Amino acid sequence: MSRTGSTDDGDELLARLGTLIAQARAQAEGQRSRVELAVALQRGMLPRGLPVADGVRLAVRYSPAYQGLNVGGDWYDAFTMPDGRLGLSIGDVQGHNIEAAAFMGQVRVGLRALASVDSDPGEILARTNELLLSLSSDLFATCTFMRLDPVSRLMESARAGHLPCVWATSDGRSGVTEDEGGPPLGIQSGVVYPVTRYRLDTGGVFVMLTDGVVEGPSMRLDEGLDQVVRLAGIAAVARMDTDALAAAVIKQAERVGHDDDAAVLVIGHDGPVTRP
């Protein structure tokens, strides 16, 4: 083979390599843009503020996953219902892409809209389930919806295929809720979601969370929940601020490997505010 032939072959190889590098760079840029769009979509759909009620302390944390297009549809929400009670929800949409983030927005808006006409948590989930089925989407969502009366401290909870909540009282007791629950939203028509009632102890806490906080490559689900139970128990006895507890719980996501979105909503009660 001549020296000229070798040079031509080398130039062609370099040109092809340059083309492949340019294509890879373009794909990476496109992927990064889609991730940024999904994250922006998620954050834009989360509530900008939390409701205020005498004695109630709310705190939230949210940390999206960033591995590839692994940006999903976890959400939290808290708002004042027409009857003065608080509506609290947290959930997780199946899938990790822009479609999942958009579907999350539909679920959250649906829950809020239906809570304005019927405040029963079980009915809210049942009606949201039928609404999502009418959209004919291939996606589904797990969710917990709670209604809290700030005066009586009565909490009414309905669960659609989602993780149980963690609770702790100021006298040192703590554990995981054992409500019956029903299937995820958007799978089966005509589902009934049972309502379980709890009393929020003065000085106690409830922790609503998504599975990215407690389950991952480095930790099993039961181990992750045990860790949050321990944190909540310490926080309740020490009268730790709910914001500090939320920060400690979301840090749990780093220990489990955090290859999924992670969301935390902490509810505490200090009793009625004394006005001058």
Short mmCIF file of N, CA and C in Angstrom, two decimals, residues 4 34 38 43 68 110 114 125 131-132 136 177 180-181 185 208 210 213 218 224:
data_model
loop_
_atom_site.label_atom_id
_atom_site.label_comp_id
_atom_site.label_asym_id
_atom_site.label_seq_id
_atom_site.Cartn_x
_atom_site.Cartn_y
_atom_site.Cartn_z
N THR A 4 0.54 7.43 0.13
CA THR A 4 -0.61 8.31 -0.14
C THR A 4 -1.91 7.63 0.25
N ARG A 34 -34.03 17.84 27.25
CA ARG A 34 -35.26 17.17 27.66
C ARG A 34 -35.32 17.01 29.17
N ALA A 38 -38.13 18.66 31.60
CA ALA A 38 -38.94 17.86 32.53
C ALA A 38 -38.83 18.39 33.95
N ARG A 43 -41.17 21.35 38.57
CA ARG A 43 -41.10 22.43 39.57
C ARG A 43 -42.21 23.45 39.35
N GLY A 68 -29.71 10.10 33.37
CA GLY A 68 -30.27 9.98 32.03
C GLY A 68 -31.54 10.79 31.92
N GLY A 110 -56.35 17.63 39.16
CA GLY A 110 -57.58 16.89 39.35
C GLY A 110 -57.94 16.72 40.82
N LEU A 114 -61.35 18.37 42.44
CA LEU A 114 -62.37 17.51 43.03
C LEU A 114 -62.51 17.76 44.53
N LEU A 125 -60.19 10.41 45.80
CA LEU A 125 -59.37 9.46 45.05
C LEU A 125 -60.21 8.69 44.02
N LEU A 131 -61.53 10.08 36.52
CA LEU A 131 -61.10 11.15 35.63
C LEU A 131 -59.89 10.73 34.81
N LEU A 132 -58.90 10.12 35.46
CA LEU A 132 -57.70 9.69 34.76
C LEU A 132 -58.01 8.60 33.74
N SER A 136 -57.71 8.18 28.94
CA SER A 136 -57.17 7.08 28.12
C SER A 136 -55.65 7.12 28.02
N THR A 177 -48.10 3.75 59.30
CA THR A 177 -49.55 3.60 59.25
C THR A 177 -49.93 2.27 58.60
N GLU A 180 -55.80 0.39 54.98
CA GLU A 180 -56.02 -0.66 53.97
C GLU A 180 -55.60 -0.22 52.58
N GLY A 181 -56.07 0.91 52.13
CA GLY A 181 -55.70 1.41 50.81
C GLY A 181 -56.37 0.69 49.66
N LEU A 185 -54.12 4.92 40.97
CA LEU A 185 -55.07 5.68 40.16
C LEU A 185 -54.81 5.43 38.67
N MET A 208 -45.27 12.11 55.11
CA MET A 208 -45.71 11.55 53.83
C MET A 208 -44.51 11.59 52.90
N THR A 210 -42.35 9.67 49.13
CA THR A 210 -42.37 8.81 47.95
C THR A 210 -41.25 7.79 48.06
N VAL A 213 -37.29 8.12 48.49
CA VAL A 213 -36.68 8.46 49.77
C VAL A 213 -36.19 7.23 50.51
N SER A 218 -29.10 0.82 47.30
CA SER A 218 -28.33 0.62 48.53
C SER A 218 -29.18 0.24 49.74
N GLY A 224 -35.46 1.31 54.63
CA GLY A 224 -35.60 2.75 54.47
C GLY A 224 -36.70 3.32 55.33
#
